[in-house]
Amino acid sequence: MGEERPNQGEAGAAEVFTLPEGEVNASAIMAEVERRAERLRREGLFRDLPVEELDRERAGAGETVISFEPLHELIFISQLAKQYARVDTYYPIGARRSPLGPIILLAKKVLRRFMTPYMDAVFAKQREFNAQVVKSLDVFLELIKRERDRSYKGGVDRYTAWEELGLAEDGRELYPEVLSAFPPGAEIVHLQCGRGEFLQRAAEEGREALGVEEDSRLVRICQEKGLRVLHSSPLDFLESQRPRSLEAVFMQEAGERGDARELLFTVNTLAQVMEEGGVAAMLNHCPRSILGTEEAFRDPTVVRLLHPETVAGLLRRAGFREVEVRFLGVPTEEEKEAWLAATGEKDSREAGDLAGLVQAPRRYLLEARR
Amino acid sequence: MAGEVIAFIPPRYGPEIVGGAEIHARMLAEEIQSRGYPVEILTTCAKDPYTWTGDYQPGTEVVGGITVRRFQQEPRKYSHRAARIEKRIAAKRPISVRQGEFWIRDVLYCPPLYQYLDRNRDNYRAFVFIPYLFGTTYFGIKTVPEKAYLIPCIHDEPFAYVSAFRRMMHSARGIMFNTQPEMELAQRIYGEGMRGRVVGGVAFKPYSADGDRFRFKYSIEGDFVLYSGRSDVAKNTPLLTRYFCNYLHNTGRDVKLVFIGSERKEIPYTFRKQVIDLGFVSERDKRDAYAAATVLCQPSTRESLSLVLLEAWLAEVPVLVHGDCAVTRDHVERSSGGLWFTDYATFHEALDFLLDHPEVRLEMGRRGREYVEENYNWDVILERFFAVLEEGESAAR
């Protein structure tokens, strides 16, 4: 490599770091580190003070410390408060070294023995108050962290609200076709199982199915229906599985919400945990269909639609052998008519052309075999 | 299944127990069980490694698919005599075997466990004790020496020199060391003649992690040095805080130190913007933290394997370790996955170097990952593990 770079630190401002030639070798780099460290020691170019002393010196120098990050500030205050939550009344007893030392020590011990019950009572209220303050701070801290986490996950909370209102469409009429994609007798894992409609349908057909859902309210809804469901994010669930251990996995609207990277991670992890010959199925909205697109965006938490070719490519790249796309959900005549009427195109000349677009299937089912 | 079961005997056991040896025992037991060998855990009811208070109920339960039998330990006694002996040990002054035994018994003693071992010795193939330091191991090996195997997790600390442990090391049927430096240390302290070999500890499987997610969640921008794990004097974290604060003071660089782990840290007030304690984080956040970190620092000088180091390397993060720890330094020298320091001056220069050379950091992280994948995979480790058992069994015949 032989690259040279000036050291940015004050302590070694004049020196440049000469990287040893060839491959990265820790011992060779350490030889150079040692050489430079020796110069620091020799010339006294640094200070190595105990932290308390350094802290006092910096605080005493009148530096104004302003933190712009409320989360860090709260973490710090919470840590600081914990130091005072328990007021210690048992400070070690000492006595000056003098001939009277042992007597003074004894007197102090006797005094403490008699005073302790009274002092404990005085401090009890204070301790209780301190503990409450710490508890409140911890609650705030947890709330802030949780809110940040939620905002990152692309509004899981809002999606839940739509689910609870029953406004998010579920594609349940397509479930029999989805179930037929899985080998008979295989246990089906439904990632992001929502309110558990698919799990119910699977149970009706005598199939064994397990749901995975990260929102606790939806988990509760599923549990009230007597469905088997785990409270976990799909990625955490998949990462906790042994390699090649899952037979059948179902995902609905995969990658249509939240961060697109989650889909990448999920597909890659899925490929690691699916057993040889195992089937992963994904039921997504078809962007080629106007009705499918319209339905998808009725749910405001959907942020993108994915082409079947895109998802199929991801699955193949992750290691799935066979990937097959099936289009499902051809609109009925009534649905086509209703859409044309709603758009005011029912009697126009172009209605026939538009009907062709509308007739495209609304969903696609990807079957990927490991 | 009588006579086929392999029992692991750690001093504590449970999903929420955070401790190198305890995690080591759990990972190893779960892997062996998953390969079709019957495994059990025999342990105490304690959760706290200092007070050894009984938080779990005695009895049998299944944790992660493994049968766990818990036995009620005696409360820690804190006797004056044990305190005097501990002072002598800390000063590396000689103590007799009797005094050593008294001290071990004073800290953690679990008679129902020893009775169970005695009565059920024929129902088990082997008893694997971990780590060397506690009464569960010392008195356990004394009870069933003919089937006792030891994963000592030993490091250079005053307790290792207690003479009672010499007898224990020589009476075990087989010893499974995590690393070559650990075995050399044991041979230096206890002499040659122990039946054992380097097994390698545990294996790690690759994981996916998202550094951006961690940075967003905890509002951390720019370069940062990460410390992960228990924070106390034994782990040398006060030294890391001291060196890091002095480094900031001397250089004025914009870099942070982030702690993750459950213990509370004393953070100097004027450095609170740069030294951040996130407390206990989830497993996923921990992995994301590895992926986000510029450098992982492991300042401990008392490591027998360092799970944190090996796990972090899978996220391709370069490491900075204490040069006085033979084990972590050996990992780094063999992998070129980072650098080491022995005092403030070397810490200063090594950290400067790592921060200034992103392309070398990438290469070091990649080498660290390769090192873990080559040396710490289950097939290799379990082959060595069972080799030690078979050697012990054939010696007993």
Coordinates of N, CA, C and O in Angstrom, one line a residue, chain A residues 1 3-12 17 19-20 23-27 29-30 33-34 36-41 45-52 54-59 63-69 71-73 75-76 78-80 82-83 145 148-149 151-153 233 235-236 239-243 259 261-262 265 269 272, chain B residues 30-31 34-35 205-210 212-213 216-220 238 241-243 245-253 256 263-274 276-281 284-285 287 332-333 335-350 352-353 356-360 363-364 367:
Chain A
M1 N 0.8 -1.2 0.0 CA 0.0 0.0 0.0 C 0.9 1.3 0.0 O 0.7 2.1 -0.8
E3 N 0.9 4.0 1.5 CA 0.2 5.3 1.5 C 0.7 6.1 2.7 O 0.9 5.6 3.8
E4 N 0.7 7.4 2.5 CA 1.1 8.3 3.7 C -0.1 9.2 3.9 O -0.7 9.8 3.0
R5 N -0.3 9.4 5.2 CA -1.4 10.3 5.6 C -1.0 11.1 6.8 O -0.4 10.5 7.7
P6 N -1.2 12.4 6.8 CA -0.9 13.1 8.1 C -1.8 12.7 9.2 O -3.0 12.4 9.0
N7 N -1.2 12.7 10.4 CA -2.0 12.4 11.6 C -2.8 13.7 11.9 O -2.2 14.7 12.0
Q8 N -4.1 13.5 12.2 CA -4.9 14.7 12.4 C -4.8 15.2 13.9 O -5.3 16.3 14.2
G9 N -4.3 14.3 14.8 CA -4.3 14.7 16.2 C -3.2 15.7 16.5 O -2.2 15.8 15.8
E10 N -3.5 16.5 17.5 CA -2.5 17.6 17.9 C -1.2 16.9 18.3 O -0.2 17.3 18.1
A11 N -1.5 15.7 19.1 CA -0.3 15.1 19.7 C 0.7 14.6 18.6 O 1.9 14.6 18.9
G12 N 0.3 14.3 17.5 CA 1.2 13.8 16.5 C 1.2 14.6 15.2 O 1.3 14.0 14.1
F17 N 1.8 8.8 9.0 CA 1.8 7.4 9.2 C 2.1 6.6 7.9 O 1.4 6.7 7.0
L19 N 2.2 3.4 6.0 CA 1.7 2.1 6.0 C 2.7 1.1 5.5 O 3.3 1.3 4.4
P20 N 2.9 0.0 6.1 CA 3.8 -1.0 5.6 C 3.3 -1.5 4.2 O 2.1 -1.6 4.0
E23 N 0.2 -6.7 1.9 CA -1.2 -7.0 2.5 C -1.3 -6.4 3.9 O -0.3 -6.1 4.5
V24 N -2.5 -6.3 4.4 CA -2.7 -5.8 5.7 C -2.2 -6.8 6.7 O -2.6 -7.9 6.7
N25 N -1.2 -6.3 7.6 CA -0.6 -7.2 8.5 C -0.6 -6.5 9.9 O 0.0 -5.4 10.0
A26 N -1.4 -7.0 10.8 CA -1.6 -6.3 12.1 C -0.2 -6.1 12.8 O 0.1 -5.0 13.4
S27 N 0.6 -7.1 12.8 CA 1.9 -7.0 13.5 C 2.8 -5.9 12.9 O 3.5 -5.1 13.6
I29 N 1.7 -3.3 11.2 CA 1.1 -2.0 11.6 C 1.4 -1.6 13.0 O 1.8 -0.5 13.3
M30 N 1.4 -2.6 13.9 CA 1.7 -2.4 15.3 C 3.1 -1.9 15.5 O 3.4 -1.1 16.4
V33 N 2.9 1.6 14.9 CA 2.1 2.2 16.0 C 3.1 2.4 17.2 O 3.1 3.4 17.9
E34 N 3.8 1.3 17.5 CA 4.8 1.3 18.7 C 5.8 2.4 18.5 O 6.1 3.1 19.5
R36 N 5.6 5.2 16.8 CA 5.0 6.5 17.0 C 4.7 6.7 18.5 O 4.8 7.9 19.0
A37 N 4.2 5.7 19.1 CA 3.8 5.8 20.5 C 5.0 6.1 21.4 O 5.0 6.9 22.3
E38 N 6.2 5.6 21.0 CA 7.4 5.8 21.7 C 7.8 7.3 21.6 O 8.2 7.9 22.6
R39 N 7.5 7.9 20.4 CA 7.8 9.3 20.3 C 6.9 10.1 21.1 O 7.3 11.1 21.8
L40 N 5.6 9.7 21.2 CA 4.7 10.4 22.1 C 5.2 10.4 23.5 O 5.2 11.5 24.2
R41 N 5.6 9.2 24.0 CA 6.1 9.1 25.4 C 7.3 10.0 25.6 O 7.4 10.7 26.6
L45 N 4.0 14.2 24.5 CA 3.0 15.0 23.6 C 1.6 14.7 24.0 O 0.7 15.1 23.3
F46 N 1.3 14.0 25.1 CA -0.1 13.7 25.4 C -0.2 13.9 26.9 O 0.7 13.9 27.7
R47 N -1.5 13.9 27.4 CA -1.8 13.9 28.8 C -2.6 12.6 29.0 O -3.5 12.3 28.3
D48 N -2.4 12.0 30.1 CA -3.2 10.8 30.5 C -3.6 11.0 32.0 O -2.9 10.5 32.9
L49 N -4.7 11.7 32.2 CA -5.1 12.0 33.5 C -6.3 11.1 33.9 O -7.0 10.6 33.1
P50 N -6.4 10.9 35.2 CA -7.6 10.2 35.7 C -8.9 10.9 35.2 O -8.9 12.1 35.1
V51 N -9.9 10.2 34.9 CA -11.1 10.8 34.3 C -11.7 11.9 35.1 O -12.0 13.0 34.6
E52 N -11.7 11.7 36.4 CA -12.3 12.7 37.3 C -11.6 14.0 37.2 O -12.2 15.1 37.2
L54 N -9.7 15.0 34.8 CA -9.9 15.6 33.4 C -11.2 16.3 33.4 O -11.3 17.4 32.9
D55 N -12.2 15.6 34.0 CA -13.6 16.1 33.9 C -13.6 17.5 34.7 O -14.2 18.4 34.2
R56 N -13.0 17.5 35.9 CA -13.0 18.7 36.7 C -12.3 19.8 36.0 O -12.8 20.9 36.0
E57 N -11.2 19.5 35.3 CA -10.4 20.5 34.6 C -11.2 21.1 33.5 O -11.2 22.3 33.4
R58 N -11.9 20.3 32.8 CA -12.7 20.8 31.6 C -13.9 21.6 32.1 O -14.2 22.6 31.6
A59 N -14.5 21.1 33.2 CA -15.7 21.8 33.7 C -15.3 23.2 34.3 O -15.9 24.2 34.1
E63 N -16.2 25.7 30.2 CA -16.7 25.3 28.9 C -18.2 25.1 29.0 O -18.7 24.5 30.0
T64 N -19.0 25.7 28.1 CA -20.4 25.6 28.1 C -20.8 24.3 27.4 O -20.4 24.1 26.3
V65 N -21.4 23.4 28.1 CA -21.8 22.1 27.5 C -23.2 22.1 27.1 O -24.1 22.2 27.9
I66 N -23.5 22.1 25.8 CA -24.9 22.0 25.3 C -25.1 20.8 24.5 O -24.3 20.5 23.6
S67 N -26.0 20.0 24.9 CA -26.3 18.8 24.1 C -27.6 19.1 23.2 O -28.5 19.6 23.7
F68 N -27.4 18.8 21.9 CA -28.6 19.1 21.0 C -29.4 17.8 20.8 O -30.4 17.9 20.1
E69 N -29.0 16.8 21.4 CA -29.8 15.5 21.2 C -30.6 15.1 22.4 O -30.0 14.7 23.4
L71 N -32.5 12.7 23.2 CA -32.4 11.3 23.6 C -31.2 11.1 24.4 O -31.2 10.5 25.5
H72 N -30.0 11.6 24.0 CA -28.8 11.5 24.7 C -28.9 12.2 26.1 O -28.4 11.7 27.1
E73 N -29.5 13.3 26.1 CA -29.7 14.1 27.3 C -30.5 13.3 28.3 O -30.1 13.2 29.5
I75 N -30.9 10.0 28.3 CA -30.2 8.8 28.8 C -29.2 9.3 29.9 O -29.1 8.6 30.9
F76 N -28.6 10.4 29.7 CA -27.6 10.9 30.7 C -28.3 11.2 32.0 O -27.9 10.8 33.1
S78 N -31.1 10.1 33.1 CA -31.6 8.9 33.7 C -30.5 8.2 34.5 O -30.6 7.7 35.6
Q79 N -29.3 8.1 33.9 CA -28.1 7.5 34.5 C -27.7 8.2 35.8 O -27.4 7.7 36.8
L80 N -27.7 9.6 35.7 CA -27.4 10.4 36.8 C -28.3 10.2 38.0 O -27.9 10.1 39.1
K82 N -30.1 7.7 38.7 CA -30.0 6.4 39.3 C -29.0 6.4 40.4 O -29.1 5.6 41.4
Q83 N -28.0 7.3 40.3 CA -27.0 7.4 41.3 C -27.6 7.9 42.6 O -27.0 7.6 43.7
K145 N -37.7 5.8 22.6 CA -37.1 4.8 21.8 C -38.1 4.1 21.0 O -37.9 3.8 19.8
R148 N -39.4 6.1 18.0 CA -38.4 6.2 17.0 C -38.4 4.9 16.2 O -38.3 4.9 15.0
D149 N -38.5 3.8 16.9 CA -38.4 2.5 16.3 C -39.7 2.4 15.3 O -39.6 1.9 14.2
S151 N -41.4 4.8 13.9 CA -41.4 5.7 12.7 C -40.5 5.0 11.7 O -40.7 5.2 10.5
Y152 N -39.4 4.3 12.1 CA -38.5 3.7 11.2 C -39.2 2.6 10.4 O -39.0 2.4 9.3
K153 N -40.1 1.9 11.1 CA -40.7 0.7 10.5 C -41.8 1.1 9.6 O -42.6 0.3 9.2
S233 N -41.0 -9.8 15.0 CA -40.9 -9.3 13.6 C -40.5 -10.5 12.7 O -39.8 -11.4 13.1
L235 N -38.3 -10.7 10.4 CA -36.8 -10.9 10.3 C -36.2 -11.6 11.5 O -35.4 -12.5 11.5
D236 N -36.7 -11.1 12.7 CA -36.2 -11.7 13.9 C -36.6 -13.2 14.0 O -35.8 -14.0 14.5
E239 N -34.4 -15.2 11.6 CA -33.0 -15.3 12.1 C -32.9 -16.2 13.2 O -31.8 -16.7 13.5
S240 N -34.0 -16.4 13.9 CA -33.9 -17.4 15.1 C -34.1 -18.8 14.7 O -34.0 -19.7 15.5
Q241 N -34.4 -19.1 13.4 CA -34.7 -20.4 13.0 C -33.4 -21.1 12.6 O -32.4 -20.5 12.1
R242 N -33.4 -22.4 12.7 CA -32.2 -23.2 12.3 C -32.1 -23.2 10.8 O -33.2 -23.2 10.1
P243 N -30.9 -23.3 10.2 CA -30.8 -23.4 8.7 C -31.6 -24.6 8.2 O -31.6 -25.7 8.8
D259 N -39.6 -0.1 4.9 CA -38.2 0.0 4.2 C -38.0 -1.1 3.3 O -38.1 -2.3 3.6
R261 N -35.3 -2.3 2.2 CA -34.2 -3.2 2.6 C -34.7 -4.4 3.5 O -34.1 -5.4 3.5
E262 N -35.8 -4.1 4.2 CA -36.3 -5.2 5.0 C -36.6 -6.4 4.1 O -36.4 -7.6 4.5
F265 N -33.4 -8.3 3.2 CA -32.9 -9.1 4.3 C -33.8 -10.3 4.5 O -33.4 -11.4 4.7
T269 N -32.6 -14.2 4.2 CA -32.7 -15.0 5.4 C -33.6 -16.2 5.1 O -33.4 -17.3 5.6
Q272 N -32.0 -19.0 3.5 CA -31.1 -19.8 4.4 C -31.9 -20.8 5.3 O -31.4 -21.9 5.6
Chain B
E30 N -27.1 -26.5 23.3 CA -28.2 -26.5 22.3 C -27.7 -27.1 21.0 O -28.5 -27.9 20.4
E31 N -26.4 -26.9 20.6 CA -25.9 -27.5 19.4 C -25.8 -29.0 19.5 O -26.2 -29.7 18.6
S34 N -29.2 -30.5 19.4 CA -29.8 -30.5 18.0 C -29.2 -31.6 17.1 O -29.8 -31.9 16.1
R35 N -28.1 -32.1 17.5 CA -27.5 -33.2 16.7 C -27.9 -34.6 17.2 O -27.2 -35.6 16.8
K205 N -22.8 -18.5 13.6 CA -23.3 -18.5 12.2 C -23.5 -17.1 11.8 O -23.8 -16.2 12.5
P206 N -23.3 -16.9 10.5 CA -23.4 -15.5 9.9 C -24.8 -15.0 10.2 O -25.8 -15.7 10.3
Y207 N -24.9 -13.7 10.3 CA -26.2 -13.0 10.6 C -26.2 -11.7 9.7 O -25.2 -11.2 9.3
S208 N -27.4 -11.3 9.4 CA -27.6 -10.0 8.7 C -27.8 -8.9 9.7 O -28.4 -9.1 10.7
A209 N -27.2 -7.7 9.4 CA -27.3 -6.6 10.4 C -27.4 -5.3 9.6 O -26.9 -5.3 8.5
D210 N -28.1 -4.3 10.2 CA -28.3 -3.1 9.5 C -27.8 -1.9 10.4 O -28.4 -1.5 11.3
D212 N -27.4 1.2 9.6 CA -28.2 2.4 9.5 C -29.3 2.4 10.5 O -29.7 3.5 11.0
R213 N -29.9 1.3 10.6 CA -31.1 1.2 11.5 C -30.6 1.5 12.9 O -31.3 2.3 13.6
F216 N -30.0 5.3 13.2 CA -31.2 6.1 13.2 C -31.9 5.9 14.6 O -32.3 6.9 15.2
K217 N -32.0 4.7 15.1 CA -32.7 4.4 16.3 C -32.1 5.2 17.5 O -32.9 5.7 18.3
Y218 N -30.8 5.2 17.6 CA -30.2 5.8 18.7 C -29.5 7.2 18.4 O -28.8 7.7 19.2
S219 N -29.9 7.8 17.3 CA -29.4 9.1 16.9 C -27.8 9.2 17.0 O -27.3 10.1 17.6
I220 N -27.2 8.3 16.4 CA -25.7 8.3 16.5 C -25.1 8.6 15.1 O -25.4 7.8 14.1
P238 N -13.4 0.9 33.0 CA -13.0 2.2 33.4 C -11.7 2.7 32.7 O -11.5 3.9 32.4
T241 N -12.7 4.0 29.3 CA -13.3 5.4 29.5 C -12.2 6.4 29.7 O -12.2 7.5 29.0
R242 N -11.3 6.1 30.5 CA -10.2 7.0 30.8 C -9.3 7.3 29.5 O -9.1 8.4 29.2
Y243 N -8.9 6.2 28.9 CA -8.1 6.4 27.6 C -8.9 7.2 26.6 O -8.4 8.0 25.9
C245 N -11.5 9.3 26.9 CA -11.6 10.7 27.3 C -10.3 11.5 27.1 O -10.3 12.6 26.6
N246 N -9.2 10.9 27.5 CA -8.0 11.5 27.3 C -7.7 11.7 25.8 O -7.1 12.7 25.4
Y247 N -8.0 10.7 25.0 CA -7.8 10.8 23.6 C -8.6 12.0 23.0 O -8.1 12.7 22.2
L248 N -9.9 12.1 23.4 CA -10.7 13.2 22.9 C -10.0 14.5 23.3 O -10.0 15.5 22.6
H249 N -9.6 14.6 24.6 CA -9.0 15.8 25.1 C -7.7 16.2 24.4 O -7.5 17.3 24.1
N250 N -6.9 15.1 24.1 CA -5.6 15.4 23.4 C -5.8 15.7 22.0 O -4.9 16.4 21.4
T251 N -6.7 15.1 21.3 CA -6.8 15.3 19.8 C -7.9 16.2 19.4 O -7.9 16.7 18.3
G252 N -9.0 16.3 20.2 CA -10.1 17.1 19.8 C -10.9 16.5 18.6 O -11.7 17.2 17.9
R253 N -10.8 15.2 18.4 CA -11.4 14.6 17.3 C -12.9 14.4 17.6 O -13.3 14.3 18.7
K256 N -17.1 9.1 18.9 CA -17.8 8.8 20.2 C -17.5 7.4 20.7 O -16.9 6.6 19.9
E263 N -25.1 -3.1 32.7 CA -24.6 -2.4 34.0 C -24.5 -0.9 33.7 O -24.2 -0.4 32.6
R264 N -24.7 -0.1 34.8 CA -24.6 1.3 34.8 C -23.2 1.8 34.7 O -22.4 1.2 35.4
K265 N -22.9 2.7 33.8 CA -21.6 3.3 33.7 C -21.5 4.7 34.3 O -22.5 5.4 34.2
E266 N -20.3 5.0 34.9 CA -20.1 6.4 35.4 C -19.6 7.2 34.2 O -18.5 6.9 33.7
I267 N -20.4 8.1 33.7 CA -20.0 8.9 32.5 C -19.6 10.3 32.9 O -20.3 11.0 33.6
P268 N -18.3 10.6 32.7 CA -17.9 12.0 33.1 C -18.7 13.0 32.4 O -19.0 13.0 31.2
Y269 N -19.1 14.0 33.2 CA -20.1 15.0 32.8 C -19.7 15.7 31.5 O -20.5 15.8 30.5
T270 N -18.5 16.2 31.4 CA -18.1 17.0 30.3 C -17.9 16.2 29.0 O -17.7 16.7 28.0
F271 N -18.0 14.9 29.1 CA -17.8 14.0 27.9 C -19.1 13.3 27.6 O -19.1 12.4 26.8
R272 N -20.2 13.8 28.1 CA -21.5 13.0 28.0 C -22.0 13.1 26.6 O -22.9 12.3 26.2
K273 N -21.5 14.0 25.8 CA -22.0 14.0 24.4 C -21.2 13.0 23.5 O -21.7 12.5 22.5
Q274 N -20.0 12.6 24.0 CA -19.2 11.7 23.2 C -19.1 10.3 23.8 O -18.7 9.4 23.2
I276 N -21.5 7.6 25.3 CA -22.9 7.3 25.4 C -23.2 5.9 25.9 O -22.6 4.9 25.4
D277 N -24.0 5.8 26.9 CA -24.4 4.5 27.5 C -25.8 4.1 27.1 O -26.7 4.8 27.5
L278 N -26.0 3.1 26.2 CA -27.3 2.8 25.8 C -28.0 1.7 26.6 O -29.1 1.3 26.4
G279 N -27.2 1.2 27.6 CA -27.8 0.2 28.5 C -28.0 -1.1 27.7 O -27.4 -1.4 26.7
F280 N -29.0 -1.9 28.2 CA -29.2 -3.2 27.6 C -30.0 -3.0 26.3 O -31.0 -2.3 26.3
V281 N -29.6 -3.7 25.3 CA -30.3 -3.6 24.0 C -30.6 -5.0 23.5 O -30.1 -6.0 24.0
R284 N -31.0 -8.0 18.2 CA -30.9 -7.4 16.9 C -30.2 -6.1 16.9 O -29.4 -5.8 16.1
D285 N -30.5 -5.2 17.9 CA -29.9 -3.9 18.1 C -28.4 -4.1 18.3 O -27.5 -3.4 17.8
R287 N -26.5 -6.6 17.2 CA -25.9 -6.9 15.9 C -25.8 -5.7 14.9 O -24.8 -5.5 14.2
V332 N -6.2 -11.5 17.3 CA -5.9 -10.4 16.4 C -4.6 -10.7 15.6 O -4.6 -10.4 14.4
E333 N -3.6 -11.2 16.2 CA -2.4 -11.5 15.5 C -2.6 -12.5 14.4 O -2.1 -12.4 13.3
S335 N -5.4 -13.2 12.9 CA -6.4 -12.9 11.8 C -6.0 -11.6 11.1 O -6.5 -11.3 10.0
S336 N -5.2 -10.7 11.8 CA -5.0 -9.3 11.3 C -6.4 -8.6 11.2 O -6.6 -7.7 10.4
G337 N -7.3 -8.9 12.1 CA -8.6 -8.3 12.1 C -8.7 -7.1 13.0 O -9.7 -6.6 13.3
G338 N -7.5 -6.5 13.4 CA -7.5 -5.3 14.2 C -6.2 -5.0 14.8 O -5.1 -5.5 14.2
L339 N -6.1 -4.2 15.8 CA -4.8 -3.8 16.5 C -5.0 -4.0 18.0 O -6.0 -4.3 18.5
W340 N -3.9 -3.7 18.7 CA -4.0 -3.8 20.1 C -3.2 -2.6 20.8 O -2.5 -1.9 20.1
F341 N -3.5 -2.4 22.1 CA -2.8 -1.4 22.8 C -2.3 -1.9 24.1 O -2.9 -2.9 24.7
T342 N -1.3 -1.3 24.7 CA -0.8 -1.7 26.0 C -0.7 -0.6 27.0 O -0.6 -0.8 28.2
D343 N -0.8 0.7 26.5 CA -0.9 1.8 27.4 C -1.6 2.9 26.6 O -2.0 2.7 25.5
Y344 N -1.6 4.1 27.2 CA -2.3 5.2 26.6 C -1.7 5.6 25.2 O -2.5 5.8 24.2
A345 N -0.4 5.6 25.2 CA 0.3 6.0 23.9 C -0.1 5.1 22.8 O -0.4 5.6 21.6
T346 N -0.1 3.8 23.0 CA -0.4 2.9 21.9 C -1.9 2.9 21.6 O -2.3 2.8 20.4
F347 N -2.7 3.1 22.6 CA -4.2 3.3 22.4 C -4.4 4.5 21.4 O -5.1 4.4 20.4
H348 N -3.7 5.6 21.8 CA -3.9 6.8 21.0 C -3.5 6.6 19.5 O -4.2 6.9 18.6
E349 N -2.3 6.0 19.3 CA -1.8 5.8 18.0 C -2.6 4.8 17.2 O -2.9 5.0 16.0
A350 N -3.0 3.7 17.9 CA -3.8 2.7 17.2 C -5.1 3.2 16.8 O -5.6 2.9 15.6
D352 N -6.0 6.3 16.3 CA -5.7 7.3 15.2 C -5.6 6.6 13.9 O -6.2 7.0 12.9
F353 N -4.8 5.5 13.9 CA -4.6 4.8 12.7 C -5.9 4.2 12.1 O -6.2 4.4 10.9
D356 N -8.2 6.9 10.7 CA -7.7 7.6 9.5 C -7.6 6.7 8.3 O -7.3 7.1 7.2
H357 N -7.8 5.4 8.4 CA -7.6 4.5 7.3 C -8.8 3.6 7.1 O -8.8 2.4 7.4
P358 N -9.9 4.2 6.5 CA -11.1 3.4 6.3 C -10.9 2.1 5.4 O -11.5 1.1 5.7
E359 N -10.0 2.2 4.4 CA -9.8 1.1 3.6 C -9.2 -0.1 4.3 O -9.5 -1.3 4.1
V360 N -8.3 0.2 5.2 CA -7.6 -0.8 6.0 C -8.6 -1.4 7.0 O -8.6 -2.6 7.3
E363 N -10.6 -4.0 5.3 CA -9.9 -5.2 5.0 C -9.7 -6.0 6.3 O -9.9 -7.2 6.4
M364 N -9.5 -5.2 7.4 CA -9.3 -5.9 8.7 C -10.6 -6.6 9.1 O -10.6 -7.7 9.6
R367 N -11.0 -9.7 7.2 CA -10.1 -10.8 7.7 C -10.7 -11.4 9.0 O -10.5 -12.6 9.2

